[in-house]
Coordinates of C-alpha atoms in Angstrom, one line a residue:
K12 CA 195.2 163.1 5.2
L13 CA 193.8 162.1 8.5
R14 CA 194.5 165.4 9.6
R15 CA 192.7 166.8 7.0
L16 CA 189.6 165.2 7.6
A17 CA 190.0 165.9 11.5
R18 CA 190.1 169.7 10.5
V19 CA 186.9 169.9 8.3
G20 CA 184.6 167.8 11.3
L21 CA 184.8 164.6 9.9
G22 CA 187.7 162.5 12.1
Y23 CA 184.8 160.7 14.2
L24 CA 183.6 159.1 10.7
T25 CA 185.6 155.0 10.6
P26 CA 187.5 154.2 7.8
D27 CA 184.5 151.2 6.9
R28 CA 181.9 154.2 7.0
Q29 CA 179.7 153.8 3.6
T30 CA 179.4 156.9 1.5
M31 CA 175.6 156.4 1.2
T32 CA 175.0 156.8 4.5
L33 CA 176.8 160.0 4.7
S34 CA 174.7 163.8 4.8
G35 CA 175.2 166.4 2.3
G36 CA 177.3 168.3 4.5
E37 CA 179.6 165.2 5.6
A38 CA 179.6 164.3 1.4
Q39 CA 180.9 167.6 0.6
R40 CA 183.7 168.1 3.2
L41 CA 184.9 164.7 2.2
K42 CA 184.9 165.4 -1.3
L43 CA 186.3 169.1 -0.2
A44 CA 189.3 167.1 2.2
A45 CA 190.0 165.7 -0.8
T46 CA 190.3 168.3 -3.3
L47 CA 192.7 170.7 -0.6
D48 CA 195.1 167.4 -0.1
S49 CA 197.7 169.6 -2.0
D50 CA 200.9 171.5 -1.7
L51 CA 200.9 173.1 -5.3
T52 CA 200.6 177.2 -5.0
G53 CA 199.2 179.7 -7.7
L54 CA 195.7 177.7 -7.7
L55 CA 192.6 179.6 -7.5
Y56 CA 190.3 177.7 -4.9
I57 CA 186.0 178.4 -5.0
L58 CA 184.0 177.1 -2.9
D59 CA 180.8 177.0 -2.2
E60 CA 179.2 177.3 1.7
P61 CA 182.1 174.7 2.7
T62 CA 180.6 175.3 6.3
A63 CA 177.3 173.9 5.6
G64 CA 176.3 171.3 8.2
L65 CA 178.8 172.1 10.8
H66 CA 179.3 173.3 14.3
P67 CA 181.1 176.0 14.8
Q68 CA 183.8 174.3 16.6
D69 CA 184.7 172.6 13.2
T70 CA 184.3 175.8 11.1
A71 CA 187.4 177.2 13.1
G72 CA 189.0 174.0 11.7
M73 CA 187.8 174.6 8.4
V74 CA 189.0 178.2 8.5
E75 CA 192.7 176.9 9.2
I76 CA 192.5 174.5 6.2
L77 CA 191.6 177.6 4.3
R78 CA 194.5 179.8 5.5
A79 CA 197.0 177.3 4.8
L80 CA 195.9 177.6 1.8
R81 CA 196.4 181.0 1.3
D82 CA 199.6 180.6 3.0
N83 CA 200.9 178.4 0.8
G84 CA 200.6 181.4 -2.5
N85 CA 197.2 180.4 -3.7
T86 CA 194.0 182.5 -4.0
V87 CA 191.1 181.2 -2.1
L88 CA 187.2 182.4 -3.1
V89 CA 184.7 181.4 -0.4
I90 CA 180.9 182.0 -1.3
E91 CA 179.3 182.0 2.7
H92 CA 177.2 183.5 5.2
D93 CA 179.0 182.0 8.1
P94 CA 179.8 185.1 10.4
D95 CA 183.3 182.8 11.5
V96 CA 184.3 183.0 8.2
I97 CA 183.6 186.0 6.9
R98 CA 185.3 187.7 9.6
A99 CA 188.4 185.4 8.9
A100 CA 188.8 186.3 5.5
D101 CA 191.5 189.4 4.5
H102 CA 188.9 190.9 1.7
L103 CA 185.4 191.0 1.5
I104 CA 182.8 191.7 -1.0
D105 CA 179.3 192.1 -0.4
L106 CA 176.4 192.2 -3.0
G107 CA 173.3 193.3 -2.7
P108 CA 171.2 195.3 -2.4
G109 CA 168.4 192.6 -2.2
A110 CA 167.9 189.1 -4.1
G111 CA 167.0 187.8 -7.8
K112 CA 166.5 191.0 -9.6
Q113 CA 167.2 193.3 -6.6
G114 CA 170.8 191.8 -6.5
G115 CA 173.8 191.9 -8.7
Q116 CA 175.6 194.8 -7.5
V117 CA 178.5 195.3 -5.6
V118 CA 177.4 197.1 -2.6
A119 CA 180.5 197.3 -0.5
C120 CA 183.7 195.6 -0.4
G121 CA 187.1 195.6 2.1
T122 CA 187.9 194.2 5.7
P123 CA 185.6 192.6 7.8
A124 CA 186.2 196.1 9.6
Q125 CA 185.4 198.5 6.8
L126 CA 182.5 196.4 6.0
M127 CA 181.1 197.4 9.2
R128 CA 181.5 201.2 8.8
Q129 CA 180.0 201.1 5.4
P130 CA 176.0 201.5 5.8
A131 CA 174.8 200.3 2.7
S132 CA 176.4 197.0 3.6
L133 CA 174.0 194.6 5.1
T134 CA 175.8 192.3 5.8
G135 CA 178.4 194.9 7.6
R136 CA 175.6 195.6 9.9
W137 CA 175.3 192.1 10.7
L138 CA 178.5 191.7 11.7
A139 CA 178.6 194.5 14.1
A140 CA 175.6 194.1 15.7
Q141 CA 174.6 190.4 16.8
S142 CA 171.1 189.7 17.8
G143 CA 171.1 188.8 21.5
F144 CA 169.3 185.9 23.6
K145 CA 165.4 186.1 23.9
T146 CA 164.7 187.8 27.5
E147 CA 161.3 185.8 28.0
P148 CA 161.4 182.0 26.3
R149 CA 157.7 180.7 25.7
L150 CA 157.3 178.0 28.7
G151 CA 154.7 176.1 26.3
N152 CA 151.7 174.4 27.0
G153 CA 152.2 172.4 30.0
H154 CA 153.1 169.1 27.7
F155 CA 156.4 167.8 26.2
V156 CA 157.0 165.2 23.3
G157 CA 160.5 163.5 23.9
V158 CA 163.0 160.1 23.8
R159 CA 163.6 157.8 26.8
N160 CA 166.3 155.7 26.5
A161 CA 167.0 155.7 23.1
V162 CA 169.3 153.6 21.4
L163 CA 170.2 153.6 17.8
F164 CA 174.0 154.6 16.3
N165 CA 175.8 156.5 18.6
L166 CA 172.7 157.3 20.4
D167 CA 173.7 156.4 23.8
H168 CA 171.0 155.1 26.0
L169 CA 169.7 159.4 25.1
S170 CA 166.7 160.6 27.1
A171 CA 165.8 164.4 26.2
R172 CA 162.5 165.8 25.7
F173 CA 161.1 169.1 24.1
P174 CA 158.3 171.6 25.3
C175 CA 155.2 171.3 23.3
G176 CA 154.6 174.7 21.8
C177 CA 157.6 176.0 22.0
L178 CA 160.7 176.8 19.3
S179 CA 163.9 173.9 20.0
A180 CA 167.2 173.3 18.3
V181 CA 168.9 170.4 18.5
T182 CA 172.4 171.2 18.9
G183 CA 175.9 169.9 19.5
A184 CA 179.0 168.9 17.0
S185 CA 178.8 167.7 13.8
G186 CA 177.7 164.0 13.6
S187 CA 177.1 164.1 17.7
G188 CA 173.6 162.2 16.8
K189 CA 171.8 165.1 16.3
S190 CA 169.5 164.0 13.3
T191 CA 169.2 160.7 14.6
L192 CA 167.4 162.0 17.7
L193 CA 164.8 163.6 15.6
F194 CA 164.5 162.1 12.3
E195 CA 165.2 158.2 12.8
V196 CA 163.4 158.2 16.5
L197 CA 161.4 160.8 17.0
A198 CA 159.4 161.1 13.9
K199 CA 159.4 157.1 13.4
G200 CA 157.5 156.8 17.0
G201 CA 158.0 153.8 19.1
E202 CA 157.7 152.7 22.3
N203 CA 160.6 154.9 23.6
V204 CA 159.0 157.9 21.8
E205 CA 156.4 160.0 24.0
G206 CA 154.3 162.6 23.8
L207 CA 153.6 162.0 20.0
E208 CA 149.7 161.4 20.6
Q209 CA 149.2 165.4 21.2
F210 CA 149.8 166.1 17.4
S211 CA 147.3 165.5 14.3
Q212 CA 150.1 165.0 12.6
V213 CA 154.5 165.2 12.4
V214 CA 155.8 166.9 9.3
C215 CA 159.6 166.2 8.7
L216 CA 160.9 168.7 6.8
E217 CA 164.7 167.9 5.8
Q218 CA 168.0 168.1 3.4
A219 CA 166.8 165.7 1.4
S220 CA 165.9 167.1 -2.2
I221 CA 162.3 168.1 -3.2
S222 CA 160.9 166.1 -6.6
R223 CA 162.5 167.7 -8.9
N224 CA 162.3 167.7 -12.8
K225 CA 162.6 169.8 -15.8
R226 CA 158.7 170.1 -15.9
S227 CA 158.4 171.3 -12.5
N228 CA 158.9 175.1 -11.0
V229 CA 157.9 177.0 -8.0
A230 CA 154.5 177.9 -9.2
T231 CA 153.4 174.5 -9.8
Y232 CA 155.1 172.9 -7.0
S233 CA 153.4 175.7 -4.6
G234 CA 149.9 175.4 -6.3
A235 CA 150.2 178.6 -7.0
Y236 CA 150.1 177.8 -10.8
D237 CA 146.6 176.5 -10.9
Q238 CA 145.5 179.8 -9.0
L239 CA 147.1 181.5 -12.1
R240 CA 145.3 179.2 -14.8
A241 CA 142.1 180.0 -13.2
L242 CA 142.7 184.1 -13.2
F243 CA 143.6 184.2 -16.2
A244 CA 140.9 181.5 -17.6
A245 CA 138.6 184.0 -16.5
S246 CA 140.0 186.8 -17.8
P247 CA 137.5 188.8 -20.5
G248 CA 140.6 188.0 -23.1
A249 CA 140.2 184.1 -22.8
K250 CA 136.5 183.8 -22.8
A251 CA 136.7 185.8 -25.7
A252 CA 138.9 183.6 -27.5
G253 CA 137.2 180.5 -25.9
L254 CA 140.3 179.1 -24.0
Q255 CA 140.0 177.5 -20.5
A256 CA 142.4 176.7 -17.5
K257 CA 144.4 174.1 -19.3
H258 CA 145.0 175.8 -22.4
F259 CA 147.6 177.5 -20.2
S260 CA 149.2 174.8 -18.5
F261 CA 152.8 174.3 -20.3
N262 CA 152.5 170.5 -18.9
L263 CA 148.7 169.7 -21.4
P264 CA 148.3 170.1 -25.1
G265 CA 146.0 172.8 -26.6
G266 CA 147.8 176.0 -25.7
R267 CA 151.4 175.3 -25.2
C268 CA 154.1 175.5 -27.9
E269 CA 154.0 171.7 -29.6
T270 CA 157.3 171.8 -30.6
C271 CA 158.9 172.1 -27.4
Q272 CA 156.4 170.6 -25.2
G273 CA 156.2 174.1 -23.6
L274 CA 159.3 173.6 -22.1
G275 CA 160.2 176.3 -24.2
T276 CA 164.0 174.7 -25.3
V277 CA 164.9 171.7 -27.6
V278 CA 167.4 169.4 -27.1
S279 CA 170.2 169.9 -30.1
N280 CA 172.3 166.4 -30.3
L281 CA 176.1 167.9 -31.0
L282 CA 177.2 164.1 -32.1
F283 CA 180.7 163.8 -30.3
F284 CA 179.7 166.9 -27.4
P285 CA 176.8 167.0 -24.6
E286 CA 174.1 168.0 -25.9
A287 CA 173.0 171.4 -25.8
Q288 CA 169.5 173.6 -24.9
V289 CA 168.8 176.1 -27.5
P290 CA 165.6 177.9 -27.9
C291 CA 162.9 176.1 -29.6
P292 CA 162.6 177.6 -33.2
A293 CA 159.3 177.5 -33.2
C294 CA 158.1 179.4 -30.3
G295 CA 161.5 181.1 -29.6
G296 CA 161.4 180.2 -25.9
N297 CA 158.2 181.9 -25.3
R298 CA 156.5 178.5 -24.7
F299 CA 152.8 179.4 -25.5
C300 CA 150.8 179.5 -29.1
P301 CA 150.5 183.0 -30.1
D302 CA 146.4 183.6 -28.9
V303 CA 147.5 182.3 -25.2
L304 CA 150.1 184.9 -24.9
A305 CA 147.6 187.8 -26.3
V306 CA 145.5 187.2 -22.9
R307 CA 146.4 189.6 -20.4
C308 CA 145.2 189.3 -16.2
Q309 CA 146.6 192.3 -14.8
G310 CA 148.0 193.7 -17.9
L311 CA 150.4 190.9 -17.9
S312 CA 150.7 187.8 -20.2
I313 CA 151.0 183.9 -18.9
L314 CA 154.9 184.0 -20.0
E315 CA 155.5 187.5 -18.2
V316 CA 153.5 186.4 -15.2
L317 CA 155.9 183.3 -14.5
A318 CA 159.0 185.6 -15.3
L319 CA 158.1 187.9 -12.1
P320 CA 159.9 187.1 -8.7
L321 CA 157.4 186.1 -5.7
A322 CA 157.7 189.7 -4.2
D323 CA 157.1 191.5 -7.2
A324 CA 153.7 189.2 -8.2
L325 CA 151.9 189.4 -4.5
P326 CA 151.3 193.5 -5.0
V327 CA 150.1 192.5 -8.7
F328 CA 147.5 189.7 -7.2
R329 CA 146.7 191.1 -4.0
S330 CA 143.1 190.9 -5.1
S331 CA 142.7 187.4 -5.1
P332 CA 142.5 186.3 -2.0
K333 CA 144.0 182.3 -2.3
L334 CA 146.9 183.3 -4.7
R335 CA 148.2 186.3 -2.1
R336 CA 148.2 183.9 1.0
T337 CA 150.0 181.6 -1.3
L338 CA 152.8 184.5 -2.2
Q339 CA 153.1 185.9 0.9
L340 CA 153.9 182.4 2.4
L341 CA 156.9 181.7 -0.1
C342 CA 158.1 185.5 0.9
D343 CA 158.0 184.8 4.5
V344 CA 159.9 181.7 4.4
G345 CA 162.8 184.2 2.6
L346 CA 161.9 182.9 -1.2
G347 CA 160.6 186.5 -2.4
Y348 CA 163.4 186.7 -5.3
L349 CA 162.7 182.8 -7.2
E350 CA 160.9 183.8 -9.8
L351 CA 157.1 182.1 -10.0
G352 CA 158.7 179.8 -13.4
Q353 CA 161.7 179.2 -11.9
P354 CA 162.6 175.6 -12.2
L355 CA 163.0 173.3 -9.1
T356 CA 166.2 172.0 -10.3
T357 CA 167.7 175.5 -9.9
L358 CA 167.5 175.1 -6.3
S359 CA 169.4 175.1 -3.6
G360 CA 168.9 172.0 -0.6
G361 CA 167.9 175.4 1.8
E362 CA 165.7 176.6 -1.0
A363 CA 164.0 173.4 -1.2
Q364 CA 163.7 173.0 2.1
R365 CA 162.2 176.1 2.8
L366 CA 159.5 176.3 -0.4
K367 CA 158.7 172.2 1.4
L368 CA 157.9 174.3 4.6
A369 CA 155.7 176.9 2.7
L370 CA 153.9 174.1 1.3
E371 CA 153.0 172.5 4.6
L372 CA 151.5 175.6 6.0
I373 CA 149.8 176.6 2.5
T374 CA 147.9 172.9 2.3
G375 CA 148.1 172.0 5.9
G376 CA 144.9 171.0 7.9
G377 CA 144.1 172.1 11.1
G378 CA 145.1 170.6 14.8
R379 CA 148.6 171.3 16.7
T380 CA 151.3 169.6 14.3
L381 CA 155.0 168.7 15.2
Y382 CA 157.4 170.1 12.3
L383 CA 160.8 168.6 12.1
L384 CA 163.5 170.6 10.7
D385 CA 166.9 169.8 9.7
E386 CA 168.9 172.9 9.6
P387 CA 166.2 175.4 7.8
T388 CA 168.8 178.5 7.9
A389 CA 171.1 176.8 5.1
G390 CA 172.0 179.3 2.7
L391 CA 170.0 182.5 4.7
H392 CA 172.2 185.3 4.8
P393 CA 171.7 186.7 9.1
Q394 CA 168.6 189.2 7.2
D395 CA 166.9 186.2 5.5
V396 CA 167.3 184.3 8.5
E397 CA 165.8 187.0 10.5
H398 CA 162.7 187.2 8.7
F399 CA 162.6 183.1 8.8
L400 CA 162.4 183.8 12.5
T401 CA 159.3 185.9 12.0
L402 CA 157.8 182.9 10.2
L403 CA 158.7 179.9 12.5
D404 CA 157.5 182.2 15.9
R405 CA 154.2 183.0 14.0
M406 CA 153.8 179.0 13.7
V407 CA 154.7 178.4 17.1
D408 CA 152.1 181.3 18.3
A409 CA 149.3 179.3 16.0
G410 CA 149.4 176.1 18.4
H411 CA 152.3 173.8 16.3
T412 CA 155.5 172.5 18.5
V413 CA 159.0 173.5 16.2
I414 CA 162.5 171.5 16.7
A415 CA 164.7 172.3 14.7
V416 CA 168.7 170.5 14.0
E417 CA 170.9 173.6 13.9
H418 CA 174.1 174.9 13.5
N419 CA 173.3 178.5 13.1
Q420 CA 173.8 180.9 16.8
Q421 CA 171.0 183.3 15.7
L422 CA 168.1 181.0 15.5
I423 CA 170.0 178.9 18.6
R424 CA 169.3 182.0 20.9
H425 CA 166.2 182.7 19.2
C426 CA 164.7 179.4 20.5
D427 CA 162.6 178.9 24.0
W428 CA 164.5 175.5 24.3
V429 CA 168.0 173.6 23.8
V430 CA 169.2 170.2 23.4
D431 CA 172.9 169.8 23.0
L432 CA 174.4 166.4 22.1
G433 CA 177.8 165.4 22.5
P434 CA 180.5 165.9 23.5
G435 CA 182.1 165.0 19.9
G436 CA 181.1 163.3 16.4
G437 CA 180.5 159.5 16.3
S438 CA 181.1 156.9 18.9
N439 CA 182.3 160.0 21.1
G440 CA 179.0 161.6 20.6
G441 CA 175.0 160.3 21.6
K442 CA 175.1 161.5 24.6
L443 CA 172.7 164.3 26.6
M444 CA 175.3 167.4 27.3
F445 CA 172.7 170.1 28.3
S446 CA 168.7 170.6 28.0
G447 CA 167.5 174.1 29.1
T448 CA 166.8 177.9 27.6
P449 CA 169.7 179.3 25.0
L450 CA 170.5 181.5 28.0
Q451 CA 171.2 178.8 30.6
L452 CA 173.5 176.9 28.3
S453 CA 175.5 180.2 27.5
H454 CA 176.3 180.3 31.4
Q455 CA 177.8 176.2 31.1
P456 CA 181.4 176.6 31.5
N457 CA 182.7 173.6 29.3
N458 CA 180.2 173.5 26.7
A459 CA 181.6 174.0 22.8
T460 CA 178.1 175.4 21.8
A461 CA 178.1 177.7 24.4
R462 CA 181.1 178.7 23.4
Y463 CA 180.1 180.3 20.3
L464 CA 177.1 181.3 21.6
L465 CA 178.7 183.9 23.8
C466 CA 181.6 184.9 21.4
Q467 CA 179.2 186.0 18.6
M468 CA 177.7 188.8 21.2
P469 CA 178.7 192.1 20.4

């Protein structure tokens, strides 16, 4: 049992560690270690991104476990974006060609080598040609932000600093103190933190879930729905019917179906069975009254607009500058496949964090901002990571400073500066192993992060 815990990258935990203090990735791996602690055969294991939050050296241990399950006579099916896991697979099924309504098709299948030779496979192309190091990293504006002699949890009198006006990454083994450094020390200020005075605000975007309820969706959270309701209220059909912006809200009485209160579904009590959501018998799931649904904006009803993916809504509302900017930012953070009316309860942790980032960019004020991100590439395909990097570059070029806790080699190689912690996790971590550019890190002979930065190069 101890060996399994160590092989999923949890060897640094102590037996008395309270589970409520574990990160999302640690909790998932703890559950996974318990689930995989079996000698049964003939089972089908289905895993959803089991390497989330893992350093590449810990990913290798996870791959060993998965292969051992296979060798014991089981079938292992993994949903994964990690190139190391993809390369280790015996058979790949690549879905696409896009996301959301543009996906859902098998575009390629076969071994990793076969996928690299299939032009239709975007994943295959990324496997065949990884991105290189940035040849001219930014030097910053001459100022720095950092910590001095930090002692908290496993941080061992740690001093580290980051250049301002740059994109930086905090790397290192799982449990080495990366999140503690960024979110428990740097973000909270204090006498051992230097350089925060040069920022107008510090924005922390962690993996913690955004506030979610069944009435919140992408459009309401981002503020796009206020703009949409205003557009519908200004349409000739709404004016003729005497409808105002409030009538196009499913959170207020007047235009919504009152039987389901605008949700489109009602709860069916099945007595001894779990409650079930069924379409509203009054509106048939249409959420609004007939006179509201009859109003058209850009040829679409409010219900049809809520069903639009963000990427499809962008050209429809290109003549509305404020709404277009909101939709463009949501697409820029890799969320173009989400529908405007998609409930927040259906979003993954990575999607929720990118939605929060887009909202910060939409509502953020002036001045220079320090953005602290917690593994923002979680759940992203390499192609989406590339688009996300373009957005981060725009933020930095606008004068902001971005620091991310990250294991993704694609993002690390793209950074201007890297602070690497280690050498291990828990009491074995909390020390500064390296500080410099990614290219300089790759030349460190005994650094674990450096080994994996190099091994993925073509």
